[in-house]
GROMACS .gro file of C-alpha atoms in nm:
model
  136
    1MET     CA    1  -0.754  -2.284  -0.393
    2SER     CA    2  -1.024  -2.287  -0.559
    3PHE     CA    3  -1.070  -1.959  -0.649
    4GLY     CA    4  -1.437  -1.850  -0.819
    5ALA     CA    5  -1.535  -1.744  -1.227
    6ARG     CA    6  -1.506  -1.386  -1.341
    7PHE     CA    7  -1.243  -1.286  -0.969
    8ALA     CA    8  -0.876  -1.252  -1.014
    9ALA     CA    9  -0.680  -1.497  -0.841
   10PRO     CA   10  -0.321  -1.296  -0.728
   11ALA     CA   11  -0.018  -1.493  -0.950
   12PRO     CA   12   0.258  -1.592  -0.620
   13GLY     CA   13   0.458  -1.249  -0.683
   14ASP     CA   14   0.170  -1.001  -0.658
   15ALA     CA   15   0.047  -0.770  -0.407
   16CYS     CA   16  -0.131  -0.882  -0.135
   17PRO     CA   17  -0.535  -0.760  -0.207
   18CYS     CA   18  -0.499  -0.696   0.201
   19GLY     CA   19  -0.342  -0.435   0.130
   20SER     CA   20   0.006  -0.580   0.396
   21GLY     CA   21   0.260  -0.543   0.150
   22GLU     CA   22   0.387  -0.789   0.127
   23ALA     CA   23   0.371  -1.037  -0.188
   24PHE     CA   24   0.041  -1.261  -0.257
   25ASP     CA   25   0.250  -1.627  -0.126
   26ALA     CA   26   0.389  -1.441   0.143
   27CYS     CA   27   0.133  -1.336   0.288
   28CYS     CA   28  -0.256  -1.441   0.227
   29GLY     CA   29  -0.151  -1.746   0.029
   30PRO     CA   30  -0.040  -2.013   0.219
   31LEU     CA   31  -0.343  -1.920   0.465
   32LEU     CA   32  -0.661  -1.998   0.158
   33ALA     CA   33  -0.408  -2.294   0.091
   34GLY     CA   34  -0.462  -2.451   0.418
   35GLN     CA   35  -0.231  -2.253   0.668
   36PRO     CA   36  -0.346  -2.182   0.963
   37ALA     CA   37  -0.365  -1.821   1.048
   38PRO     CA   38  -0.084  -1.737   1.387
   39THR     CA   39  -0.341  -1.422   1.454
   40ALA     CA   40  -0.727  -1.293   1.433
   41GLU     CA   41  -0.587  -1.002   1.200
   42ARG     CA   42  -0.397  -1.269   0.984
   43LEU     CA   43  -0.726  -1.410   0.980
   44MET     CA   44  -0.937  -1.184   0.871
   45ARG     CA   45  -0.695  -1.023   0.646
   46SER     CA   46  -0.714  -1.363   0.453
   47ARG     CA   47  -1.126  -1.348   0.450
   48TYR     CA   48  -1.077  -1.048   0.297
   49THR     CA   49  -0.865  -1.167   0.005
   50ALA     CA   50  -1.063  -1.482   0.016
   51PHE     CA   51  -1.408  -1.243  -0.114
   52ALA     CA   52  -1.169  -1.060  -0.293
   53THR     CA   53  -1.063  -1.327  -0.515
   54GLY     CA   54  -1.432  -1.550  -0.440
   55ASP     CA   55  -1.253  -1.802  -0.307
   56VAL     CA   56  -1.548  -1.961  -0.163
   57ASP     CA   57  -1.426  -2.298   0.048
   58HIS     CA   58  -1.185  -2.059   0.224
   59LEU     CA   59  -1.416  -1.835   0.377
   60ALA     CA   60  -1.666  -2.173   0.480
   61ARG     CA   61  -1.360  -2.319   0.583
   62THR     CA   62  -1.250  -1.959   0.855
   63TRP     CA   63  -1.618  -1.962   0.948
   64HIS     CA   64  -1.753  -2.082   1.326
   65PRO     CA   65  -1.974  -2.400   1.225
   66ARG     CA   66  -2.287  -2.191   1.440
   67THR     CA   67  -2.295  -1.880   1.231
   68ARG     CA   68  -2.136  -2.020   0.914
   69PRO     CA   69  -2.467  -1.957   0.640
   70THR     CA   70  -2.587  -2.275   0.440
   71GLN     CA   71  -2.469  -2.106   0.135
   72LEU     CA   72  -2.236  -1.837   0.000
   73ASP     CA   73  -2.274  -1.648  -0.347
   74LEU     CA   74  -2.054  -1.407  -0.431
   75ASP     CA   75  -2.096  -1.121  -0.642
   76PRO     CA   76  -1.819  -1.126  -0.914
   77ASP     CA   77  -1.913  -0.746  -1.019
   78GLN     CA   78  -1.812  -0.592  -0.653
   79ARG     CA   79  -1.443  -0.565  -0.627
   80TRP     CA   80  -1.351  -0.494  -0.294
   81THR     CA   81  -1.071  -0.255  -0.330
   82GLY     CA   82  -0.916  -0.204  -0.030
   83LEU     CA   83  -0.867  -0.298   0.385
   84ARG     CA   84  -0.813  -0.087   0.650
   85ILE     CA   85  -0.777  -0.236   1.031
   86LEU     CA   86  -0.880  -0.016   1.249
   87THR     CA   87  -0.886  -0.183   1.609
   88THR     CA   88  -0.733  -0.525   1.774
   89VAL     CA   89  -0.865  -0.652   2.084
   90ALA     CA   90  -0.734  -0.965   2.167
   91GLY     CA   91  -0.662  -1.251   1.882
   92GLY     CA   92  -0.271  -1.259   1.948
   93GLU     CA   93  -0.128  -1.624   1.903
   94ASP     CA   94  -0.203  -1.721   2.262
   95ASP     CA   95  -0.549  -1.556   2.308
   96ALA     CA   96  -0.888  -1.784   2.286
   97ASP     CA   97  -1.058  -1.483   2.159
   98GLY     CA   98  -1.050  -1.157   2.019
   99ILE     CA   99  -1.204  -0.909   1.801
  100VAL     CA  100  -1.164  -0.694   1.440
  101ALA     CA  101  -1.273  -0.358   1.367
  102PHE     CA  102  -1.206  -0.254   1.018
  103GLU     CA  103  -1.311  -0.099   0.734
  104ALA     CA  104  -1.344  -0.226   0.327
  105SER     CA  105  -1.371  -0.024   0.056
  106TRP     CA  106  -1.564  -0.184  -0.260
  107ALA     CA  107  -1.657  -0.096  -0.621
  108GLU     CA  108  -1.936  -0.206  -0.807
  109GLY     CA  109  -2.030  -0.013  -1.128
  110GLY     CA  110  -2.001   0.261  -1.138
  111GLU     CA  111  -2.104   0.277  -0.719
  112ARG     CA  112  -1.819   0.314  -0.469
  113GLY     CA  113  -1.860   0.245  -0.095
  114THR     CA  114  -1.710   0.077   0.221
  115LEU     CA  115  -1.824  -0.172   0.448
  116ARG     CA  116  -1.721  -0.161   0.866
  117GLU     CA  117  -1.732  -0.406   1.073
  118ARG     CA  118  -1.646  -0.555   1.367
  119SER     CA  119  -1.589  -0.884   1.389
  120ARG     CA  120  -1.552  -1.151   1.635
  121PHE     CA  121  -1.378  -1.462   1.616
  122SER     CA  122  -1.242  -1.711   1.832
  123ARG     CA  123  -1.014  -2.061   1.814
  124ARG     CA  124  -1.161  -2.433   1.728
  125GLY     CA  125  -0.995  -2.704   1.730
  126GLY     CA  126  -0.642  -2.460   1.768
  127ARG     CA  127  -0.778  -2.262   1.457
  128TRP     CA  128  -0.915  -1.890   1.424
  129VAL     CA  129  -1.323  -1.901   1.258
  130TYR     CA  130  -1.494  -1.547   1.202
  131VAL     CA  131  -1.762  -1.558   1.486
  132ASP     CA  132  -1.978  -1.304   1.369
  133GLY     CA  133  -1.956  -0.910   1.314
  134ASP     CA  134  -2.131  -0.604   1.409
  135VAL     CA  135  -2.113  -0.390   1.084
  136GLY     CA  136  -2.170   0.031   1.089
   0.00000   0.00000   0.00000
């Protein structure tokens, strides 16, 4: 795992940033280390955790090559403060595609806000990848 400078890396027993209620090392930690996500929702949660911890490698590795940006710069001053899964459509262990709608809270300086996105996921080489999403 490569965590970006100025980002907080969770310790193994810490609660996972994705809000699952599990410890980081039992939840998103293995996925950030390269283990494949079993479902689109689990991949979504690990990608949220990667944004929260500055793990650009995980974001790039789990982004469909057709839609992945050539460079991804994360703002270390922006803190992701919570994730709420709104709905999932397909995206199970036996599916080829899935959709996960979520709301992610953030804080930067004195400002706070939320990002809502309906994300599309697909299996590529047997692994879930993020394809794209509609923000709104």
